[in-house]
mmCIF file with all atom_site columns, C-alpha atoms and ligand atoms in Angstrom:
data_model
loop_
_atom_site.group_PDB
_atom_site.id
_atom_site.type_symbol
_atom_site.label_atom_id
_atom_site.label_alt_id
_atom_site.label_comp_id
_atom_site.label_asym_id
_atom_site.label_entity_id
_atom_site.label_seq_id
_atom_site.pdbx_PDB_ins_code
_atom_site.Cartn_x
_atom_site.Cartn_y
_atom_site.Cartn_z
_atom_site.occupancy
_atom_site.B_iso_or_equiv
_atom_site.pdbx_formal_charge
_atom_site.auth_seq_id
_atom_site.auth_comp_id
_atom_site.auth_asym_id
_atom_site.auth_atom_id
_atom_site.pdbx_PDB_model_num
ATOM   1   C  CA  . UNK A 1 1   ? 0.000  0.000  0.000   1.00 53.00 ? 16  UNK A CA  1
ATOM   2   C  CA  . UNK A 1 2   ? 1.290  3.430  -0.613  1.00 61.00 ? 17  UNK A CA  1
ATOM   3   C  CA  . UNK A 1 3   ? 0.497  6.060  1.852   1.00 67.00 ? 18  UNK A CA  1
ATOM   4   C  CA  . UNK A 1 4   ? 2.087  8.735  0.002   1.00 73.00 ? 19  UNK A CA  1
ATOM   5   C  CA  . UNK A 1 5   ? -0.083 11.610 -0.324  1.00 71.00 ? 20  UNK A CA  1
ATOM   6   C  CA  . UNK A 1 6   ? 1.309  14.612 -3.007  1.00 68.00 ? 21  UNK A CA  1
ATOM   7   C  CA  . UNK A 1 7   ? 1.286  17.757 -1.628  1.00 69.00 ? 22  UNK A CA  1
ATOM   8   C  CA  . UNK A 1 8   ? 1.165  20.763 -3.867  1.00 73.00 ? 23  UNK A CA  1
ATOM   9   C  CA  . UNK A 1 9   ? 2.088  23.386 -1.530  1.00 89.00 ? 24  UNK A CA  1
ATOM   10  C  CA  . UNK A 1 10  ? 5.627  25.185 -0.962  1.00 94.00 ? 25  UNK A CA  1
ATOM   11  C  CA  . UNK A 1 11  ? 7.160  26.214 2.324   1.00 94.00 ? 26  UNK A CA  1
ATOM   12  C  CA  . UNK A 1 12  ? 8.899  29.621 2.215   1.00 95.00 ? 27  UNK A CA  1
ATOM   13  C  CA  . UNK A 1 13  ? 12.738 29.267 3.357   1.00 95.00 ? 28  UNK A CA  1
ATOM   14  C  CA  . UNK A 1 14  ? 13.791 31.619 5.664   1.00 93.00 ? 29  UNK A CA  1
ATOM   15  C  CA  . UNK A 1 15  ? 16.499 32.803 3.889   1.00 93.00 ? 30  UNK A CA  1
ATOM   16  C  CA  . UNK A 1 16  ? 17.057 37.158 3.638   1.00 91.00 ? 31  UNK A CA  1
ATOM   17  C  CA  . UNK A 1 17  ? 16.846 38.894 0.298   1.00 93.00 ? 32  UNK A CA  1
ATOM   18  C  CA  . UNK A 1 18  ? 16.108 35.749 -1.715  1.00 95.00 ? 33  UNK A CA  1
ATOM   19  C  CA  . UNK A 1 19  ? 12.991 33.618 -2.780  1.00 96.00 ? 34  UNK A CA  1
ATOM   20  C  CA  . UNK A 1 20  ? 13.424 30.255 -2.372  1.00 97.00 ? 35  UNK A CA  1
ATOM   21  C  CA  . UNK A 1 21  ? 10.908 27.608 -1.757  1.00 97.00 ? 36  UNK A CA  1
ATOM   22  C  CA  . UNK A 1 22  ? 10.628 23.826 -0.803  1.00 97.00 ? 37  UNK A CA  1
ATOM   23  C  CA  . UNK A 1 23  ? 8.268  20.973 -1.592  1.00 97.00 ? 38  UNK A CA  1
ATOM   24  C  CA  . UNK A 1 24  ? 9.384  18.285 0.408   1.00 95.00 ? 39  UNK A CA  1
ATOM   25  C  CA  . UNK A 1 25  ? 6.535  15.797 -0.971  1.00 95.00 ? 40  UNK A CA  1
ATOM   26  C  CA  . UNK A 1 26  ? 6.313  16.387 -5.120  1.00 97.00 ? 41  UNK A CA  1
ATOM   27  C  CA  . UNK A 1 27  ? 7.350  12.981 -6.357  1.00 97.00 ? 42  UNK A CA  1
ATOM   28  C  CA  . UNK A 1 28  ? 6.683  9.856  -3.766  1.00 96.00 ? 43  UNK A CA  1
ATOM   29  C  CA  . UNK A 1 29  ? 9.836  8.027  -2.595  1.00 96.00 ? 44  UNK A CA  1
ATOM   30  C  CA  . UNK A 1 30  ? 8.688  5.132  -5.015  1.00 97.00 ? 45  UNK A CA  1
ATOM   31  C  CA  . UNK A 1 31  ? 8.357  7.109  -7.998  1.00 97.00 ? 46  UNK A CA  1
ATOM   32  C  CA  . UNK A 1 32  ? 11.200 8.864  -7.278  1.00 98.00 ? 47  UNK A CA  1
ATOM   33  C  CA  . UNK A 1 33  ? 13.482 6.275  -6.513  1.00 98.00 ? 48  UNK A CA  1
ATOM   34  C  CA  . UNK A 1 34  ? 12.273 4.441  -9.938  1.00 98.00 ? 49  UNK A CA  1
ATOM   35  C  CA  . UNK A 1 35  ? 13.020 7.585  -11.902 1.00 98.00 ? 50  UNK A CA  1
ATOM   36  C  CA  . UNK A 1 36  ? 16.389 7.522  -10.042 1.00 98.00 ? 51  UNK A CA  1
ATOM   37  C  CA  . UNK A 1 37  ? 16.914 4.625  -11.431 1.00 98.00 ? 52  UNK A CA  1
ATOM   38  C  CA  . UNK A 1 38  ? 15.542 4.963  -15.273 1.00 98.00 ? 53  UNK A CA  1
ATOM   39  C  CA  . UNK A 1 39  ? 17.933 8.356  -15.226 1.00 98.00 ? 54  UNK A CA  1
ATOM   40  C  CA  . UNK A 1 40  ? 20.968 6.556  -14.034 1.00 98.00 ? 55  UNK A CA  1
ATOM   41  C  CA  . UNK A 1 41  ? 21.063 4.089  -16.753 1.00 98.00 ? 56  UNK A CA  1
ATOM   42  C  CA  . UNK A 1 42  ? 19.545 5.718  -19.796 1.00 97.00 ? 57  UNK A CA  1
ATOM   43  C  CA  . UNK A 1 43  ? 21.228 9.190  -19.491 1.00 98.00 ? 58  UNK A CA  1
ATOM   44  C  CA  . UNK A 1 44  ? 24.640 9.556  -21.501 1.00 96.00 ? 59  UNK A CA  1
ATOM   45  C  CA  . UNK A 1 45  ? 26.577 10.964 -18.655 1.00 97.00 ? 60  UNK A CA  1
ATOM   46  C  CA  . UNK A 1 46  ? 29.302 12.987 -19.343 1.00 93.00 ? 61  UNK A CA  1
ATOM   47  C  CA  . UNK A 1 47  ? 32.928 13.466 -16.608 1.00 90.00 ? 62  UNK A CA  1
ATOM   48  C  CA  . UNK A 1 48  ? 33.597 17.345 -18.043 1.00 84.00 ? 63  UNK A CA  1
ATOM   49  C  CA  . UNK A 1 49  ? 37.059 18.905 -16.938 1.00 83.00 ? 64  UNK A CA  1
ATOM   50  C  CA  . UNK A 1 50  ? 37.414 22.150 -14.957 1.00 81.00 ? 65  UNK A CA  1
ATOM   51  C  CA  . UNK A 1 51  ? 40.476 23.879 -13.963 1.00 79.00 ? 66  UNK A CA  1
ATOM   52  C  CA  . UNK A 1 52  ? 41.162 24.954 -10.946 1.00 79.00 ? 67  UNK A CA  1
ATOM   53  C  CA  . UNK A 1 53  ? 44.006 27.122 -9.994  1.00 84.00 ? 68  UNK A CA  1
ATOM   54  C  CA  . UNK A 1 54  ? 44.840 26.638 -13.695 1.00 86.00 ? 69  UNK A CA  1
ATOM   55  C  CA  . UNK A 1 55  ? 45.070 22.257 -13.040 1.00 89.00 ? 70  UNK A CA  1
ATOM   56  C  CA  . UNK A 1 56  ? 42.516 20.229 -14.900 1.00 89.00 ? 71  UNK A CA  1
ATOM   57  C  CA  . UNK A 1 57  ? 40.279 18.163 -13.268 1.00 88.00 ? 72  UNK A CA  1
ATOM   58  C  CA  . UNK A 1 58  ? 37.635 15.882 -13.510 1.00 90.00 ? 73  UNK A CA  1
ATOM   59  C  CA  . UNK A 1 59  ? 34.296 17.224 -12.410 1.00 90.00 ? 74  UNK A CA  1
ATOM   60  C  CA  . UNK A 1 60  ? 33.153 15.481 -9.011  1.00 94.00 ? 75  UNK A CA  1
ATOM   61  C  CA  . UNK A 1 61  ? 29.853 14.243 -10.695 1.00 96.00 ? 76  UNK A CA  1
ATOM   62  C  CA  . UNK A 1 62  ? 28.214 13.081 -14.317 1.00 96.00 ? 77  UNK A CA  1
ATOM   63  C  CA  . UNK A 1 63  ? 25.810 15.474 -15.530 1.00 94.00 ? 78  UNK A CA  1
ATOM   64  C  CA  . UNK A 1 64  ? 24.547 16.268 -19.067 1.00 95.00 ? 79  UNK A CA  1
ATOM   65  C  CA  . UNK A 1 65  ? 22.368 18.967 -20.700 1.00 94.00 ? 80  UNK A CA  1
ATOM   66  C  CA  . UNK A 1 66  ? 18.716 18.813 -22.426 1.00 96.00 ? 81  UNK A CA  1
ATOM   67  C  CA  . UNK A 1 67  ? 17.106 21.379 -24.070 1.00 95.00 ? 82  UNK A CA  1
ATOM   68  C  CA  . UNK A 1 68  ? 14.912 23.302 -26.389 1.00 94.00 ? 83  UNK A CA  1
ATOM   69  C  CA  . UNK A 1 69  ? 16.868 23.961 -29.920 1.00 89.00 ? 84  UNK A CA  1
ATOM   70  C  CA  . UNK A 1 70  ? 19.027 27.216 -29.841 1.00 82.00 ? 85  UNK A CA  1
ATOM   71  C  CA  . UNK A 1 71  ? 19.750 27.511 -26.654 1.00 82.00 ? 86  UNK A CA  1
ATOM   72  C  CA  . UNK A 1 72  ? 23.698 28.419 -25.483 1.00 76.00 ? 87  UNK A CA  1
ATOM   73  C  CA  . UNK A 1 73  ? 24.914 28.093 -22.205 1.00 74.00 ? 88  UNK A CA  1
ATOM   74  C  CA  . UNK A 1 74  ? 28.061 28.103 -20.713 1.00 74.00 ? 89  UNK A CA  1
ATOM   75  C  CA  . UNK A 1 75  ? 28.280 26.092 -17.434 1.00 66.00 ? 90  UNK A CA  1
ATOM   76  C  CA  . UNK A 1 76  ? 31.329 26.643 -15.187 1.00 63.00 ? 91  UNK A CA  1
ATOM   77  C  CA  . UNK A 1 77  ? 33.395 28.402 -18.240 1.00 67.00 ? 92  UNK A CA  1
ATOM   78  C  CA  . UNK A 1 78  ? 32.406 25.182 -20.339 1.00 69.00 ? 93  UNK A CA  1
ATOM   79  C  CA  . UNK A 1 79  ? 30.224 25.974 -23.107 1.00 71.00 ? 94  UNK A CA  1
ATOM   80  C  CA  . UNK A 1 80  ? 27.605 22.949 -23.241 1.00 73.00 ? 95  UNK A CA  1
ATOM   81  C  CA  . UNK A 1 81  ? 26.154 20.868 -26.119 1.00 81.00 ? 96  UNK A CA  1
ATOM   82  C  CA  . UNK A 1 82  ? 22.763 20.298 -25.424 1.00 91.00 ? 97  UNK A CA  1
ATOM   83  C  CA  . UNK A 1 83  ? 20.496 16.898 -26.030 1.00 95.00 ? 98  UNK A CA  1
ATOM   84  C  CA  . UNK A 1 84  ? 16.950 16.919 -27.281 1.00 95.00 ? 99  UNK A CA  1
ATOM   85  C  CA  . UNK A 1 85  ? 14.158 16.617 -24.795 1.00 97.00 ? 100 UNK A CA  1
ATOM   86  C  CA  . UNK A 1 86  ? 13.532 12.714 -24.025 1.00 98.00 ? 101 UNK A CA  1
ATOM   87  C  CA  . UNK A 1 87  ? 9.693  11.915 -23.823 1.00 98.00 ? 102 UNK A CA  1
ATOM   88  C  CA  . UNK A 1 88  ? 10.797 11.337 -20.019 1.00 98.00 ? 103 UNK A CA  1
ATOM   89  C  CA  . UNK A 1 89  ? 12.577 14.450 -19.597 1.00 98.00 ? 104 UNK A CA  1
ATOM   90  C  CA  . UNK A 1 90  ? 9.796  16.466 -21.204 1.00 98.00 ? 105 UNK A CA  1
ATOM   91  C  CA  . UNK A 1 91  ? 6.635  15.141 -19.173 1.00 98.00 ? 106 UNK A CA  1
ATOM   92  C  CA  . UNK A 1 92  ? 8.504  15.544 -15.936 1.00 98.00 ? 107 UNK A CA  1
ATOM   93  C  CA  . UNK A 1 93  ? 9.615  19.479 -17.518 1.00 98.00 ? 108 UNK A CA  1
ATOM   94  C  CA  . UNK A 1 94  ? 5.791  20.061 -18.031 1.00 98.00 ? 109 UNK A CA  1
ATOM   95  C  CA  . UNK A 1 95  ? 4.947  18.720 -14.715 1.00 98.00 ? 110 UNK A CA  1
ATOM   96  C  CA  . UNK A 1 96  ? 7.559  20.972 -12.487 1.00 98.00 ? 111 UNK A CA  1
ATOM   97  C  CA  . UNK A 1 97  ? 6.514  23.837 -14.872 1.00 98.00 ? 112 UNK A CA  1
ATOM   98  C  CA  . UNK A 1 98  ? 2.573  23.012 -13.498 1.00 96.00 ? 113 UNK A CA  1
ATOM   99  C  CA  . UNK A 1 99  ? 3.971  23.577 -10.089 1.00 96.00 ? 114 UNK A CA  1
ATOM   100 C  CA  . UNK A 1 100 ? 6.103  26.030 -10.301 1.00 95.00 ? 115 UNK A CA  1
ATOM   101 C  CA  . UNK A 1 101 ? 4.254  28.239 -12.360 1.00 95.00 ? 116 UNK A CA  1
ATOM   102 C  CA  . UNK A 1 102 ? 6.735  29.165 -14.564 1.00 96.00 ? 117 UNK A CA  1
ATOM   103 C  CA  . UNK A 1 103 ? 8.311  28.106 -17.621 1.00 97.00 ? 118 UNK A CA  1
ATOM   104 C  CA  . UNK A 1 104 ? 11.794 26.152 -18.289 1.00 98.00 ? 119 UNK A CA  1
ATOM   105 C  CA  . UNK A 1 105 ? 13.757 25.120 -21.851 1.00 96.00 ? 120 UNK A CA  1
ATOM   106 C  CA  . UNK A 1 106 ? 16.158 23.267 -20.671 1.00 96.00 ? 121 UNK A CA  1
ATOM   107 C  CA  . UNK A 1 107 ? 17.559 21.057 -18.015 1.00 97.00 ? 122 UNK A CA  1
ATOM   108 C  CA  . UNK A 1 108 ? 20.580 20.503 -16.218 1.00 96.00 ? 123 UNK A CA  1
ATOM   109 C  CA  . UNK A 1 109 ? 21.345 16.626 -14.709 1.00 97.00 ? 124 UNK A CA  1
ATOM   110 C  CA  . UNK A 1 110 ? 23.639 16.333 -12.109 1.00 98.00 ? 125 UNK A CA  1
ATOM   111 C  CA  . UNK A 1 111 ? 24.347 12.424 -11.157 1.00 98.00 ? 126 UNK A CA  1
ATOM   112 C  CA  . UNK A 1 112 ? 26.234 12.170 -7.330  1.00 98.00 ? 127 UNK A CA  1
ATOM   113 C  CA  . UNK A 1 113 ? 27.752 8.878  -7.279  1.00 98.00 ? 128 UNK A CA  1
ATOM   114 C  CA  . UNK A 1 114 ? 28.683 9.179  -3.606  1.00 98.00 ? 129 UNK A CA  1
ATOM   115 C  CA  . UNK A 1 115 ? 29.443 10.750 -1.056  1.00 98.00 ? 130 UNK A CA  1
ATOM   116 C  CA  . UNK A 1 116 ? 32.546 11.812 -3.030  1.00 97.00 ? 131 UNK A CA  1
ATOM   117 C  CA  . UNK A 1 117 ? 30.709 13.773 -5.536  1.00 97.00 ? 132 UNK A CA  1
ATOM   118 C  CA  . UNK A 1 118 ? 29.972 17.028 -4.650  1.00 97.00 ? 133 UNK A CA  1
ATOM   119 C  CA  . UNK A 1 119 ? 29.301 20.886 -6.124  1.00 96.00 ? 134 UNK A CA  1
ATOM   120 C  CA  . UNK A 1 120 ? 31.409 23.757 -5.445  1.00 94.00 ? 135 UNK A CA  1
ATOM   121 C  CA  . UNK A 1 121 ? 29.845 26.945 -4.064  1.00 95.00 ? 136 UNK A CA  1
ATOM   122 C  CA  . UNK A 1 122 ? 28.241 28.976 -6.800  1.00 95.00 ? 137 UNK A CA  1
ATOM   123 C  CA  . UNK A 1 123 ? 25.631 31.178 -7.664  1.00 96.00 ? 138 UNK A CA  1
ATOM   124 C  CA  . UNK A 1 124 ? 23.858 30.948 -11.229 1.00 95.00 ? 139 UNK A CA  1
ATOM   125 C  CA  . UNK A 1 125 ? 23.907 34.114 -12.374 1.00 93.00 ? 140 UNK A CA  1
ATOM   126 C  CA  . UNK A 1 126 ? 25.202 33.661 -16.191 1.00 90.00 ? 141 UNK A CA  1
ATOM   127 C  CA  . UNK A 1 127 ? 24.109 36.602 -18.295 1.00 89.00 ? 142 UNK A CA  1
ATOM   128 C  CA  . UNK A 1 128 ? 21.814 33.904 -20.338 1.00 91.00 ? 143 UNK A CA  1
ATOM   129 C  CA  . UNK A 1 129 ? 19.768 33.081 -17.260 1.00 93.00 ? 144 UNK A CA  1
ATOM   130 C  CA  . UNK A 1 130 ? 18.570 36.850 -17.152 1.00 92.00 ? 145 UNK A CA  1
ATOM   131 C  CA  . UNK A 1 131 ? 18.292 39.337 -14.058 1.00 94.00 ? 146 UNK A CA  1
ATOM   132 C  CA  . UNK A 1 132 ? 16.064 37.284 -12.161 1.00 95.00 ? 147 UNK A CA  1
ATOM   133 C  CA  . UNK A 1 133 ? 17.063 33.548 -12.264 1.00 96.00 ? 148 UNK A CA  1
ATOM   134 C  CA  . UNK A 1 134 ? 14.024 31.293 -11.673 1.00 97.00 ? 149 UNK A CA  1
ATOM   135 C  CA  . UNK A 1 135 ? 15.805 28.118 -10.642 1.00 98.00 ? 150 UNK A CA  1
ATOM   136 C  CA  . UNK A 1 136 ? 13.418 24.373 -10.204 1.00 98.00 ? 151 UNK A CA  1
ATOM   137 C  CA  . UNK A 1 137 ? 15.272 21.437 -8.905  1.00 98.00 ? 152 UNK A CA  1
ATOM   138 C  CA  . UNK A 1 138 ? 14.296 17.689 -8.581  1.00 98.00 ? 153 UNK A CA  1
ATOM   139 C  CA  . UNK A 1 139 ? 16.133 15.909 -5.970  1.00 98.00 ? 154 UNK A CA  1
ATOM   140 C  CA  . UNK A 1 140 ? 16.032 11.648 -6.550  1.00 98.00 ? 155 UNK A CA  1
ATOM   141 C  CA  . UNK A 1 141 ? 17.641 9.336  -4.158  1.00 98.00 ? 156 UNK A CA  1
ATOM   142 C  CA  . UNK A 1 142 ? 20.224 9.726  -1.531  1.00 98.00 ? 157 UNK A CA  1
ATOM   143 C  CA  . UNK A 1 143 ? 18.973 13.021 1.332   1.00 98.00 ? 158 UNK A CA  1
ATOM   144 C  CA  . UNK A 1 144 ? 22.275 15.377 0.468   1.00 98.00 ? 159 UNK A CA  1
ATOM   145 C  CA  . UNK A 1 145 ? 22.195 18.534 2.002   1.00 98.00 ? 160 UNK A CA  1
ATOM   146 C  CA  . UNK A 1 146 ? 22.435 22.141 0.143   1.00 98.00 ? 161 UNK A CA  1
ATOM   147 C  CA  . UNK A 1 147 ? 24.694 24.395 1.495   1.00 98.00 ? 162 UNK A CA  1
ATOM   148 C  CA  . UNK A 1 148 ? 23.389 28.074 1.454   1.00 97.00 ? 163 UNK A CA  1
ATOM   149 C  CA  . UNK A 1 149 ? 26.376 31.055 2.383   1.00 97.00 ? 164 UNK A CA  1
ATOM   150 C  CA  . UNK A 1 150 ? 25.231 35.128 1.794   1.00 96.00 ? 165 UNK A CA  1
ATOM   151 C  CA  . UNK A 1 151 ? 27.507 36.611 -0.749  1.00 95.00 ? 166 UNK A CA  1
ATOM   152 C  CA  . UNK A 1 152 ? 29.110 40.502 -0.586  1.00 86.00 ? 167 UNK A CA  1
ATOM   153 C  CA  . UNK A 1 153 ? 29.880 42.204 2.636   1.00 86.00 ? 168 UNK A CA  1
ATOM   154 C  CA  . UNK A 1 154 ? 29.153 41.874 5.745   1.00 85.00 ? 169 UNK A CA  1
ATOM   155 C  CA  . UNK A 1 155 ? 28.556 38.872 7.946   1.00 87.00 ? 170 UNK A CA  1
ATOM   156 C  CA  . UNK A 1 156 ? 28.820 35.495 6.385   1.00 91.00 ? 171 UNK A CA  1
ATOM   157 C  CA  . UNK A 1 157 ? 25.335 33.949 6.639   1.00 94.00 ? 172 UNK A CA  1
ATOM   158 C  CA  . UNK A 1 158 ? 24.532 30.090 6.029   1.00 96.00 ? 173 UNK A CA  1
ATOM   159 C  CA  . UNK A 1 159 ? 21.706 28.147 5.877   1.00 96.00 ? 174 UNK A CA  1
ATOM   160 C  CA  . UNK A 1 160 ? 21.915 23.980 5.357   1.00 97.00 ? 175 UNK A CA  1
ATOM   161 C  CA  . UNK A 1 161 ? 18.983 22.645 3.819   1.00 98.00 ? 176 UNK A CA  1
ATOM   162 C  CA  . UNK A 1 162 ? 18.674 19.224 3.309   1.00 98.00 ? 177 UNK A CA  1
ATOM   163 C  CA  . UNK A 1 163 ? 16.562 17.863 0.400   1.00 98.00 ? 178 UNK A CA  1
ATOM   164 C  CA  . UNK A 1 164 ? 14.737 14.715 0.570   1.00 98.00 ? 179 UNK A CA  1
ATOM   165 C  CA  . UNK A 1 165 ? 14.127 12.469 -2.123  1.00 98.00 ? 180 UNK A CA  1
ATOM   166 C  CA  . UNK A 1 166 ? 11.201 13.578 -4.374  1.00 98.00 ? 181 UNK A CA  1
ATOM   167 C  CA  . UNK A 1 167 ? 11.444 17.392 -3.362  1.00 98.00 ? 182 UNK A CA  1
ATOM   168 C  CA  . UNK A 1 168 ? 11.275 20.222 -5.558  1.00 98.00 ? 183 UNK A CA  1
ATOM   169 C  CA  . UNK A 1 169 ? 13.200 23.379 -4.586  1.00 98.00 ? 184 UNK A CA  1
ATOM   170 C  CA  . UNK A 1 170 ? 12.557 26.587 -6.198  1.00 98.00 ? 185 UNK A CA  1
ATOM   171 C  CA  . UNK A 1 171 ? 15.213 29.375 -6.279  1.00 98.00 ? 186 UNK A CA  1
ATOM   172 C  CA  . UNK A 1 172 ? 14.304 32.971 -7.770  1.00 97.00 ? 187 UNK A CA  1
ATOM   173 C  CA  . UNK A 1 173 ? 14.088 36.739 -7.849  1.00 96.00 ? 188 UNK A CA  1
ATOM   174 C  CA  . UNK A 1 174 ? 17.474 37.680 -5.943  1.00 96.00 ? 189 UNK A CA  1
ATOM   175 C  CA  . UNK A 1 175 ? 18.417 34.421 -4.143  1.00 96.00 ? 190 UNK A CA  1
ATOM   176 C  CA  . UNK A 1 176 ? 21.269 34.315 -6.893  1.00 96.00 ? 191 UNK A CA  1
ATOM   177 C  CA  . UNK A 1 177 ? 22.687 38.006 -6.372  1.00 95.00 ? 192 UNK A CA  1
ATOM   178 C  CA  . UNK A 1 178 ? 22.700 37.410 -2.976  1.00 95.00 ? 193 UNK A CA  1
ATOM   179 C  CA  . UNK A 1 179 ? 23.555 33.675 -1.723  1.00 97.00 ? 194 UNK A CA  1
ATOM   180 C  CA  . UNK A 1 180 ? 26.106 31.124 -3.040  1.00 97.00 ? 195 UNK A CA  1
ATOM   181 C  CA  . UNK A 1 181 ? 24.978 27.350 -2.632  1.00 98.00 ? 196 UNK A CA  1
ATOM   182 C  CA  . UNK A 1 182 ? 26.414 23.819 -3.227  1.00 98.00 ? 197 UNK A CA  1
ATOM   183 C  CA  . UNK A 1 183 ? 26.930 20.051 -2.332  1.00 98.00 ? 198 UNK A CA  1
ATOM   184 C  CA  . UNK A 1 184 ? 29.609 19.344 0.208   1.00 97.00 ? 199 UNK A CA  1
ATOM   185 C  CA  . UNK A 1 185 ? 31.147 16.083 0.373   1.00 97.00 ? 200 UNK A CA  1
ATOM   186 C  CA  . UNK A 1 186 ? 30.647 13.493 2.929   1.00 97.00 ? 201 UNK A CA  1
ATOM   187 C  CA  . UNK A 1 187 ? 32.627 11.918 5.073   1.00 96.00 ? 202 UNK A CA  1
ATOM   188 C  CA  . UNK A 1 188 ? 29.473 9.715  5.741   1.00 97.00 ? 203 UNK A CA  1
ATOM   189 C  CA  . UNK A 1 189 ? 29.006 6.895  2.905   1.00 98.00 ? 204 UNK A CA  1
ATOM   190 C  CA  . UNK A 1 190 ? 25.951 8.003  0.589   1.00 97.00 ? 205 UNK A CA  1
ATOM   191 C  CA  . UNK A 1 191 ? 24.449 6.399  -2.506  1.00 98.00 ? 206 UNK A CA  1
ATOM   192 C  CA  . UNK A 1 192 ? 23.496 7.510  -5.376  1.00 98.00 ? 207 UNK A CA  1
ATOM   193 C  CA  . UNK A 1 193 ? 21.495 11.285 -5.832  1.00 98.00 ? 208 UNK A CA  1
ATOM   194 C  CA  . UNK A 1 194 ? 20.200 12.535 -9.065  1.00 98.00 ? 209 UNK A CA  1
ATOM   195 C  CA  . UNK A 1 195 ? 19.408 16.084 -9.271  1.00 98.00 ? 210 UNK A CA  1
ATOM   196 C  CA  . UNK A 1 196 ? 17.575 18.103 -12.067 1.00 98.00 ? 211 UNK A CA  1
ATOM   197 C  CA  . UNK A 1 197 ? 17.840 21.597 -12.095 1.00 98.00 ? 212 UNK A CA  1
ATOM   198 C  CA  . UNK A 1 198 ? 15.093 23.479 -14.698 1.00 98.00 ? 213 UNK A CA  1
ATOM   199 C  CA  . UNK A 1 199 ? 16.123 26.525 -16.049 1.00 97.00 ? 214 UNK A CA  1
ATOM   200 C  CA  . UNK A 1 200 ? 15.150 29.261 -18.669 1.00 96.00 ? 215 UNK A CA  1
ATOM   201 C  CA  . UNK A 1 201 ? 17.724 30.364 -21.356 1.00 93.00 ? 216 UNK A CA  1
ATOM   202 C  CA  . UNK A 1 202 ? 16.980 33.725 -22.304 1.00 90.00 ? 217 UNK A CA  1
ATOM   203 C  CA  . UNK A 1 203 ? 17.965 34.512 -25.992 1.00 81.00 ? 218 UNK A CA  1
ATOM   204 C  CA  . UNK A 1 204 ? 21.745 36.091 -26.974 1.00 73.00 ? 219 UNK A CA  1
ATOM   205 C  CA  . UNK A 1 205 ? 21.222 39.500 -26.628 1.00 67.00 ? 220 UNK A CA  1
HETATM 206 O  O1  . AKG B 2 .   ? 22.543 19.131 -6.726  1.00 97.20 ? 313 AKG B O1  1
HETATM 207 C  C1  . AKG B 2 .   ? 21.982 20.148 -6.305  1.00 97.20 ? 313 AKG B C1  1
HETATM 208 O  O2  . AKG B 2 .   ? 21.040 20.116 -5.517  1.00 97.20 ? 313 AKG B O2  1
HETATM 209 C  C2  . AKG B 2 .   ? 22.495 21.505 -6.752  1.00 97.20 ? 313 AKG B C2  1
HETATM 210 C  C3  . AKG B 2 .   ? 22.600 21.653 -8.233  1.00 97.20 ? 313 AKG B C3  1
HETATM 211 C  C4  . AKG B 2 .   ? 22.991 23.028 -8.643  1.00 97.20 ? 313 AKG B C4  1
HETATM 212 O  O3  . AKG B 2 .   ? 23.184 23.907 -7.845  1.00 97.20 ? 313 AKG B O3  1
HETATM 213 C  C5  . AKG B 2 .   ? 23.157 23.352 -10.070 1.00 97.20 ? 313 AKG B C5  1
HETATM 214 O  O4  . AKG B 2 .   ? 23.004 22.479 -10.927 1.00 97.20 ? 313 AKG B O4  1
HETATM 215 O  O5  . AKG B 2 .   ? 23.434 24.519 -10.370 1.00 97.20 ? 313 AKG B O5  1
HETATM 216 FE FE1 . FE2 B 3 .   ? 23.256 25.847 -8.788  1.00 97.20 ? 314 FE2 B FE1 1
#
């Protein structure tokens, strides 16, 4: 019997000069944990490089790109290639855009093999995302937690919000001028998380 019951509403993070936005409950741990798993093995993963103090490296997770055609985006200085919508991929775009209210064209996968996979701190704010970032992002499998720190002056602020399997966390309006966030590593073992992160690509200008 499943007991799961979807909830539609989002709980307001307390987090200053941003708007961001959690449902805990959008997917049920059994449909998300089957996505999880039809992701995993039908997604063509890519390892992309980064440098870092001018030294390649691997990137500390898979991820690849979908999106509508025409759409450019560069993705820590890598400019990305992007992969047509899979039916998949595009009924679980039209569902987040249903709650969110708001509209994506692409998608950004992020596959965390362990607990040695991880995101540096970041804020997406590339010109292509426009002033006001609007930010959805499906969490599948393995509870990691997102690190929130306050950017500029003053005191450092930070916030760590965990996100369950099947939630849906909305970032937008300043939360990118004004917060960093990212996955730490664990020294804890964790399995595999696969995270989705919506996003609109504005036109070059
Ligand atoms: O894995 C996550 O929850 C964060 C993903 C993220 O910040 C990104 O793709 O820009
Ligand atoms: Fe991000």
């Amino acid at each position: 019997m499943d007991l799961f019951q979807p909830s539609s509403s989002f709980t307001r993070i307390a987090l200053h000069d941003a708007d961001v936005r959690l449902l805990p409950a959008f997917l049920s741990p059994t449909e998300a944990a089957q996505l999880q798993q039809q992701l995993i093995a039908q997604t063509p993963w890519r390892c992309d490089e980064i440098f870092v103090w001018g030294k390649r490296h691997l990137q500390p997770r898979l991820v690849a790109w979908y999106s509508d055609e025409g759409c450019r985006y560069t993705y820590s200085g890598i400019q990305m290639q992007p992969l047509p919508w899979t039916p998949l991929l595009a009924d679980l775009k039209a569902r987040v855009e249903q709650a969110c209210e708001a509209h994506f064209n692409s998608v950004l996968l992020n596959y965390y093999r362990n607990e040695r996979d991880s995101m540096g701190m970041h804020s997406d704010d590339e010109p292509e995302l426009g002033p006001q970032p609007c930010i959805a992002s499906l969490s599948l499998g393995e509870e990691r937690v997102l690190s929130f720190a306050s950017r500029g002056i003053g005191p450092r602020r930070t916030l760590r919000l965990p996100l369950p399997s099947g939630s849906l966390l909305l970032m937008q309006g300043d939360t990118q001028h004004h917060w960093k966030h990212g996955i730490a590593k664990s020294t804890r073992h964790m399995a595999a998380r696969v995270n989705l992160t919506f996003r609109r690509i504005l036109p070059p200008a």
